[in-house]
PDB file of C-alpha atoms (C1' of nucleotides) in Angstrom:
ATOM      1  CA  MET A   1       0.000   0.000   0.000  1.00 63.00           C
ATOM      2  CA  GLU A   2       1.409   3.304  -1.029  1.00 71.00           C
ATOM      3  CA  LEU A   3       1.406   6.444   1.012  1.00 84.00           C
ATOM      4  CA  VAL A   4      -0.579   9.491  -0.025  1.00 94.00           C
ATOM      5  CA  ARG A   5       1.025  12.779  -0.970  1.00 97.00           C
ATOM      6  CA  GLU A   6      -0.660  14.570   1.933  1.00 97.00           C
ATOM      7  CA  PHE A   7       1.398  12.507   4.347  1.00 98.00           C
ATOM      8  CA  PHE A   8       4.453  14.564   3.360  1.00 98.00           C
ATOM      9  CA  ALA A   9       2.578  17.880   3.151  1.00 98.00           C
ATOM     10  CA  ARG A  10       2.655  18.334   6.929  1.00 97.00           C
ATOM     11  CA  ASP A  11       5.102  19.770   9.438  1.00 97.00           C
ATOM     12  CA  THR A  12       8.521  18.182   8.805  1.00 97.00           C
ATOM     13  CA  VAL A  13       8.952  17.203  12.434  1.00 97.00           C
ATOM     14  CA  HIS A  14       5.625  15.360  12.483  1.00 97.00           C
ATOM     15  CA  VAL A  15       6.481  13.547   9.273  1.00 98.00           C
ATOM     16  CA  ALA A  16       9.839  12.464  10.709  1.00 98.00           C
ATOM     17  CA  HIS A  17       8.006  10.998  13.690  1.00 98.00           C
ATOM     18  CA  ASP A  18       5.367   9.277  11.568  1.00 97.00           C
ATOM     19  CA  LEU A  19       7.840   7.821   9.064  1.00 98.00           C
ATOM     20  CA  LEU A  20       8.991   5.335  11.694  1.00 97.00           C
ATOM     21  CA  GLY A  21       7.602   1.940  10.707  1.00 97.00           C
ATOM     22  CA  MET A  22       7.235   2.881   7.031  1.00 97.00           C
ATOM     23  CA  LYS A  23       8.928   0.685   4.455  1.00 97.00           C
ATOM     24  CA  LEU A  24      11.542   1.853   1.965  1.00 97.00           C
ATOM     25  CA  VAL A  25      11.757  -0.338  -1.149  1.00 97.00           C
ATOM     26  CA  HIS A  26      14.313  -0.345  -3.958  1.00 97.00           C
ATOM     27  CA  GLN A  27      14.211  -2.548  -7.033  1.00 96.00           C
ATOM     28  CA  THR A  28      17.952  -2.782  -7.719  1.00 95.00           C
ATOM     29  CA  GLU A  29      19.763  -4.388 -10.604  1.00 93.00           C
ATOM     30  CA  TYR A  30      20.633  -7.218  -8.211  1.00 94.00           C
ATOM     31  CA  GLY A  31      17.090  -7.716  -6.903  1.00 96.00           C
ATOM     32  CA  LEU A  32      14.589  -6.241  -4.488  1.00 97.00           C
ATOM     33  CA  VAL A  33      15.821  -4.752  -1.234  1.00 97.00           C
ATOM     34  CA  SER A  34      13.654  -3.185   1.451  1.00 97.00           C
ATOM     35  CA  GLY A  35      13.653  -2.191   5.086  1.00 97.00           C
ATOM     36  CA  ILE A  36      11.520  -0.696   7.823  1.00 97.00           C
ATOM     37  CA  ILE A  37      12.499   2.845   8.790  1.00 97.00           C
ATOM     38  CA  VAL A  38      13.594   2.808  12.438  1.00 97.00           C
ATOM     39  CA  GLU A  39      15.485   6.099  12.809  1.00 97.00           C
ATOM     40  CA  THR A  40      14.893   9.563  11.308  1.00 97.00           C
ATOM     41  CA  GLU A  41      15.836  13.212  11.741  1.00 97.00           C
ATOM     42  CA  ALA A  42      13.877  16.328  10.737  1.00 97.00           C
ATOM     43  CA  TYR A  43      15.454  19.383   9.086  1.00 97.00           C
ATOM     44  CA  THR A  44      13.520  22.569   8.326  1.00 96.00           C
ATOM     45  CA  ALA A  45      14.452  25.782   6.493  1.00 94.00           C
ATOM     46  CA  ASP A  46      14.378  27.933   9.641  1.00 92.00           C
ATOM     47  CA  ASP A  47      16.721  25.523  11.398  1.00 93.00           C
ATOM     48  CA  GLU A  48      20.409  26.422  11.423  1.00 91.00           C
ATOM     49  CA  ALA A  49      21.493  22.814  11.037  1.00 93.00           C
ATOM     50  CA  CYS A  50      19.503  22.409   7.820  1.00 94.00           C
ATOM     51  CA  HIS A  51      21.150  22.578   4.400  1.00 95.00           C
ATOM     52  CA  ALA A  52      18.279  24.794   3.212  1.00 95.00           C
ATOM     53  CA  TYR A  53      18.807  27.349   5.993  1.00 93.00           C
ATOM     54  CA  ARG A  54      20.941  29.685   3.858  1.00 91.00           C
ATOM     55  CA  GLY A  55      18.700  29.544   0.850  1.00 91.00           C
ATOM     56  CA  LYS A  56      18.341  27.523  -2.273  1.00 92.00           C
ATOM     57  CA  THR A  57      21.456  26.238  -4.043  1.00 92.00           C
ATOM     58  CA  GLU A  58      22.158  23.737  -6.783  1.00 91.00           C
ATOM     59  CA  ARG A  59      22.934  21.121  -4.174  1.00 93.00           C
ATOM     60  CA  ASN A  60      19.882  21.526  -1.919  1.00 95.00           C
ATOM     61  CA  LYS A  61      17.228  22.577  -4.438  1.00 95.00           C
ATOM     62  CA  ALA A  62      15.273  19.333  -3.963  1.00 96.00           C
ATOM     63  CA  LEU A  63      14.442  20.420  -0.403  1.00 96.00           C
ATOM     64  CA  PHE A  64      12.468  23.296  -1.942  1.00 96.00           C
ATOM     65  CA  GLY A  65      10.795  21.033  -4.479  1.00 95.00           C
ATOM     66  CA  PRO A  66       7.643  18.901  -4.286  1.00 96.00           C
ATOM     67  CA  VAL A  67       7.041  16.900  -1.117  1.00 97.00           C
ATOM     68  CA  GLY A  68       7.433  13.130  -1.219  1.00 97.00           C
ATOM     69  CA  HIS A  69      10.479  13.398  -3.459  1.00 97.00           C
ATOM     70  CA  ALA A  70      14.054  12.335  -2.685  1.00 97.00           C
ATOM     71  CA  TYR A  71      16.816  14.676  -1.521  1.00 97.00           C
ATOM     72  CA  ILE A  72      20.224  13.016  -1.656  1.00 97.00           C
ATOM     73  CA  TYR A  73      23.535  14.652  -0.844  1.00 96.00           C
ATOM     74  CA  ARG A  74      27.149  13.669  -0.454  1.00 94.00           C
ATOM     75  CA  SER A  75      28.468  13.814   3.071  1.00 94.00           C
ATOM     76  CA  TYR A  76      32.132  14.440   3.884  1.00 93.00           C
ATOM     77  CA  GLY A  77      32.883  13.893   0.223  1.00 91.00           C
ATOM     78  CA  LEU A  78      32.462  10.161   0.767  1.00 92.00           C
ATOM     79  CA  HIS A  79      29.008   8.987   1.713  1.00 95.00           C
ATOM     80  CA  TYR A  80      25.523   9.567   0.420  1.00 96.00           C
ATOM     81  CA  CYS A  81      22.638  10.445   2.717  1.00 97.00           C
ATOM     82  CA  PHE A  82      19.006   9.937   1.761  1.00 98.00           C
ATOM     83  CA  ASN A  83      16.182  12.319   2.726  1.00 98.00           C
ATOM     84  CA  MET A  84      12.484  12.611   1.932  1.00 98.00           C
ATOM     85  CA  VAL A  85      11.161  16.088   1.201  1.00 97.00           C
ATOM     86  CA  ALA A  86       8.390  16.986   3.670  1.00 97.00           C
ATOM     87  CA  ARG A  87       6.921  20.285   4.737  1.00 97.00           C
ATOM     88  CA  SER A  88       3.626  22.040   5.422  1.00 96.00           C
ATOM     89  CA  ASN A  89       2.355  24.922   3.290  1.00 95.00           C
ATOM     90  CA  ASP A  90       3.942  27.570   5.502  1.00 94.00           C
ATOM     91  CA  GLN A  91       7.419  26.018   5.341  1.00 95.00           C
ATOM     92  CA  ILE A  92       9.545  26.884   2.300  1.00 94.00           C
ATOM     93  CA  ALA A  93      11.736  23.791   2.576  1.00 96.00           C
ATOM     94  CA  GLY A  94      12.252  20.731   4.731  1.00 96.00           C
ATOM     95  CA  GLY A  95      13.321  17.132   4.718  1.00 97.00           C
ATOM     96  CA  VAL A  96      13.587  13.990   6.788  1.00 98.00           C
ATOM     97  CA  LEU A  97      16.930  12.192   6.942  1.00 98.00           C
ATOM     98  CA  ILE A  98      16.674   8.402   6.999  1.00 98.00           C
ATOM     99  CA  ARG A  99      19.315   7.278   9.484  1.00 97.00           C
ATOM    100  CA  ALA A 100      18.585   3.568   9.899  1.00 97.00           C
ATOM    101  CA  LEU A 101      16.510   0.710   8.510  1.00 96.00           C
ATOM    102  CA  GLN A 102      15.669  -2.746   9.721  1.00 96.00           C
ATOM    103  CA  PRO A 103      16.375  -4.952   6.678  1.00 96.00           C
ATOM    104  CA  ILE A 104      13.406  -6.954   5.377  1.00 96.00           C
ATOM    105  CA  ASP A 105      13.947  -8.097   1.785  1.00 97.00           C
ATOM    106  CA  GLY A 106      17.201  -8.719  -0.071  1.00 96.00           C
ATOM    107  CA  ILE A 107      19.345  -9.180   3.005  1.00 95.00           C
ATOM    108  CA  GLU A 108      21.805 -11.260   0.997  1.00 95.00           C
ATOM    109  CA  ILE A 109      22.129  -8.404  -1.484  1.00 95.00           C
ATOM    110  CA  MET A 110      22.834  -5.987   1.346  1.00 96.00           C
ATOM    111  CA  HIS A 111      25.519  -8.324   2.618  1.00 94.00           C
ATOM    112  CA  GLN A 112      27.195  -8.104  -0.765  1.00 93.00           C
ATOM    113  CA  LEU A 113      26.858  -4.322  -0.961  1.00 94.00           C
ATOM    114  CA  ARG A 114      28.375  -3.963   2.495  1.00 92.00           C
ATOM    115  CA  SER A 115      30.884  -6.199   4.182  1.00 86.00           C
ATOM    116  CA  VAL A 116      29.113  -6.666   7.488  1.00 87.00           C
ATOM    117  CA  THR A 117      27.117  -9.746   8.423  1.00 82.00           C
ATOM    118  CA  ASN A 118      25.361  -8.402  11.500  1.00 89.00           C
ATOM    119  CA  LYS A 119      21.794  -7.690  10.378  1.00 89.00           C
ATOM    120  CA  LYS A 120      21.393  -5.042  13.050  1.00 90.00           C
ATOM    121  CA  LEU A 121      24.278  -3.050  11.593  1.00 92.00           C
ATOM    122  CA  LEU A 122      23.469  -3.626   7.909  1.00 95.00           C
ATOM    123  CA  ALA A 123      21.584  -0.369   7.399  1.00 96.00           C
ATOM    124  CA  CYS A 124      22.469   1.506  10.583  1.00 95.00           C
ATOM    125  CA  GLY A 125      23.806   5.019   9.914  1.00 95.00           C
ATOM    126  CA  PRO A 126      22.718   7.334   7.078  1.00 97.00           C
ATOM    127  CA  GLY A 127      25.707   6.525   4.868  1.00 96.00           C
ATOM    128  CA  ASN A 128      25.163   2.823   5.406  1.00 97.00           C
ATOM    129  CA  VAL A 129      21.455   3.047   4.535  1.00 97.00           C
ATOM    130  CA  THR A 130      22.251   4.294   1.036  1.00 97.00           C
ATOM    131  CA  LYS A 131      25.044   1.769   0.622  1.00 96.00           C
ATOM    132  CA  ALA A 132      22.968  -1.224   1.757  1.00 97.00           C
ATOM    133  CA  MET A 133      19.989  -0.117  -0.370  1.00 97.00           C
ATOM    134  CA  ASN A 134      22.194   0.784  -3.336  1.00 96.00           C
ATOM    135  CA  ILE A 135      20.733   4.309  -3.468  1.00 96.00           C
ATOM    136  CA  SER A 136      22.753   6.774  -5.550  1.00 95.00           C
ATOM    137  CA  MET A 137      22.483  10.332  -6.813  1.00 94.00           C
ATOM    138  CA  LYS A 138      20.562   9.108  -9.839  1.00 94.00           C
ATOM    139  CA  TYR A 139      17.473   9.234  -7.625  1.00 96.00           C
ATOM    140  CA  TYR A 140      18.010  12.893  -6.710  1.00 96.00           C
ATOM    141  CA  GLY A 141      14.624  14.622  -6.881  1.00 95.00           C
ATOM    142  CA  ASN A 142      12.781  11.429  -7.775  1.00 96.00           C
ATOM    143  CA  ASP A 143       9.162  11.010  -6.727  1.00 96.00           C
ATOM    144  CA  LEU A 144       8.961   8.349  -4.011  1.00 97.00           C
ATOM    145  CA  LEU A 145       5.207   7.928  -4.296  1.00 95.00           C
ATOM    146  CA  SER A 146       4.949   7.003  -7.958  1.00 90.00           C
ATOM    147  CA  THR A 147       5.672   3.554  -9.309  1.00 80.00           C
ATOM    148  CA  SER A 148       9.415   3.533  -9.822  1.00 89.00           C
ATOM    149  CA  ALA A 149      12.487   1.626  -8.703  1.00 95.00           C
ATOM    150  CA  LEU A 150      12.657   3.480  -5.399  1.00 97.00           C
ATOM    151  CA  TYR A 151       9.601   4.217  -3.275  1.00 96.00           C
ATOM    152  CA  VAL A 152       8.098   4.227   0.224  1.00 97.00           C
ATOM    153  CA  GLU A 153       5.007   2.366   1.343  1.00 96.00           C
ATOM    154  CA  GLN A 154       2.967   1.664   4.442  1.00 95.00           C
ATOM    155  CA  GLY A 155       4.941  -0.654   6.705  1.00 95.00           C
ATOM    156  CA  ILE A 156       4.033  -1.665  10.222  1.00 95.00           C
ATOM    157  CA  ILE A 157       2.113   0.144  12.940  1.00 94.00           C
ATOM    158  CA  ILE A 158       4.391   1.516  15.641  1.00 95.00           C
ATOM    159  CA  ASP A 159       3.274   1.925  19.234  1.00 95.00           C
ATOM    160  CA  PRO A 160       3.967   5.630  19.939  1.00 95.00           C
ATOM    161  CA  ALA A 161       5.114   4.638  23.429  1.00 96.00           C
ATOM    162  CA  ILE A 162       8.330   3.094  22.072  1.00 96.00           C
ATOM    163  CA  ILE A 163       9.361   6.151  20.033  1.00 97.00           C
ATOM    164  CA  VAL A 164      12.171   8.211  21.552  1.00 96.00           C
ATOM    165  CA  ALA A 165      13.037  11.830  20.658  1.00 96.00           C
ATOM    166  CA  THR A 166      16.621  13.088  21.150  1.00 95.00           C
ATOM    167  CA  PRO A 167      18.931  15.801  19.772  1.00 94.00           C
ATOM    168  CA  ARG A 168      20.218  15.150  16.282  1.00 95.00           C
ATOM    169  CA  ILE A 169      23.550  13.497  15.581  1.00 94.00           C
ATOM    170  CA  GLY A 170      26.666  15.002  14.053  1.00 92.00           C
ATOM    171  CA  ILE A 171      25.606  18.662  14.038  1.00 92.00           C
ATOM    172  CA  SER A 172      26.910  21.630  15.999  1.00 88.00           C
ATOM    173  CA  LYS A 173      23.960  24.011  15.641  1.00 90.00           C
ATOM    174  CA  ALA A 174      20.403  23.868  16.934  1.00 92.00           C
ATOM    175  CA  THR A 175      21.301  20.956  19.184  1.00 91.00           C
ATOM    176  CA  ASP A 176      18.466  21.917  21.538  1.00 93.00           C
ATOM    177  CA  LYS A 177      15.862  20.588  19.114  1.00 94.00           C
ATOM    178  CA  LEU A 178      14.711  17.035  19.798  1.00 96.00           C
ATOM    179  CA  TRP A 179      14.166  16.167  16.148  1.00 97.00           C
ATOM    180  CA  ARG A 180      15.784  12.755  16.012  1.00 97.00           C
ATOM    181  CA  TYR A 181      13.367   9.877  16.369  1.00 97.00           C
ATOM    182  CA  TYR A 182      14.090   6.222  16.829  1.00 96.00           C
ATOM    183  CA  LEU A 183      12.531   3.100  18.291  1.00 96.00           C
ATOM    184  CA  LYS A 184      13.343   2.278  21.885  1.00 89.00           C
ATOM    185  CA  ALA A 185      12.764  -1.419  21.321  1.00 78.00           C
ATOM    186  CA  PRO A 186      13.573  -3.502  18.237  1.00 76.00           C
ATOM    187  CA  ILE A 187      10.498  -4.433  16.254  1.00 74.00           C
ATOM    188  CA  GLY A 188       9.393  -7.968  15.543  1.00 63.00           C
ATOM    189  CA  ASN A 189       8.545  -9.070  12.023  1.00 52.00           C
TER     190      ASN A 189
ATOM    191  C1'  DC B   1      39.321  32.738  -5.565  1.00 82.09           C
ATOM    192  C1'  DA B   2      41.357  30.365  -1.528  1.00 82.09           C
ATOM    193  C1'  DC B   3      40.327  28.380   2.566  1.00 82.09           C
ATOM    194  C1'  DC B   4      37.409  25.899   5.855  1.00 82.09           C
ATOM    195  C1'  DC B   5      34.667  22.361   7.414  1.00 82.09           C
ATOM    196  C1'  DG B   6      30.585  19.226   7.549  1.00 82.09           C
ATOM    197  C1'  DA B   7      23.423  15.760   8.687  1.00 82.09           C
ATOM    198  C1'  DT B   8      30.129  10.170   8.382  1.00 82.09           C
ATOM    199  C1'  DT B   9      32.379   5.814   8.650  1.00 82.09           C
ATOM    200  C1'  DA B  10      36.173   2.378   8.111  1.00 82.09           C
ATOM    201  C1'  DT B  11      40.276   1.293   9.877  1.00 82.09           C
ATOM    202  C1'  DC B  12      44.012   1.665  12.729  1.00 82.09           C
ATOM    203  C1'  DT B  13      46.203   1.780  17.460  1.00 82.09           C
TER     204       DT B  13
ATOM    205  C1'  DG C   1      39.692   6.611  20.854  1.00 82.09           C
ATOM    206  C1'  DA C   2      41.818   8.798  16.965  1.00 82.09           C
ATOM    207  C1'  DT C   3      42.230   9.757  12.312  1.00 82.09           C
ATOM    208  C1'  DA C   4      42.167   9.561   7.291  1.00 82.09           C
ATOM    209  C1'  DA C   5      39.377   9.711   3.241  1.00 82.09           C
ATOM    210  C1'  DT C   6      37.560  13.491  -0.089  1.00 82.09           C
ATOM    211  C1'  DC C   7      34.307  17.164  -2.322  1.00 82.09           C
ATOM    212  C1'  DG C   8      31.599  21.182  -2.942  1.00 82.09           C
ATOM    213  C1'  DG C   9      29.058  25.089  -0.625  1.00 82.09           C
ATOM    214  C1'  DG C  10      29.672  28.958   2.295  1.00 82.09           C
ATOM    215  C1'  DT C  11      32.300  32.632   3.878  1.00 82.09           C
ATOM    216  C1'  DG C  12      35.373  36.238   3.589  1.00 82.09           C
ATOM    217  C1'  DT C  13      39.550  38.304   1.034  1.00 82.09           C
TER     218       DT C  13
END
DNA sequence: CACCCGATTATCT
DNA sequence: GATAATCGGGTGT
């Protein structure tokens, strides 16, 4: 079951919270890989830690584009990080960083794409999510709600009681905002 | 136009 | 725990 566009046309922080439990699917050249989203972070245009904070550039333009599309950027010149564009009508830009997945389909493929065997660590960390899912810049700006190789769909229902909010990781500004969400307990299949 | 540094991670000690 | 790898915006000359 696919998500509706309106899901992403809400406050970025709410979307980041609600994306937990959703399923990210990628039809790769090696086969189908998918995982349940278990960790996210919200970034909005009025937030100093957000790439869109200083205005629109060639690199971050997707954050200003249509909601439900992909924003992908290179981090530290080495890794790729995957975001979903989400914002309400009164926000000019915003996105949700996908920090970790619980692998569901194509676990063998992920093993080949990465060199770790521990399933818990397969797609843990934003750079590792893109590596394990084989997501590259070719999906920059792609619609994640239309039928294509890379999309999100309804996953499992998460008990709000097991969702934890903490400051975001790896940033030096706006660390007072509790915009990182993850699951306190591992989820069963 | 040069310099600085980051929404990170693998690898080494 | 510390550090290298590596690239393109942002900032200020």
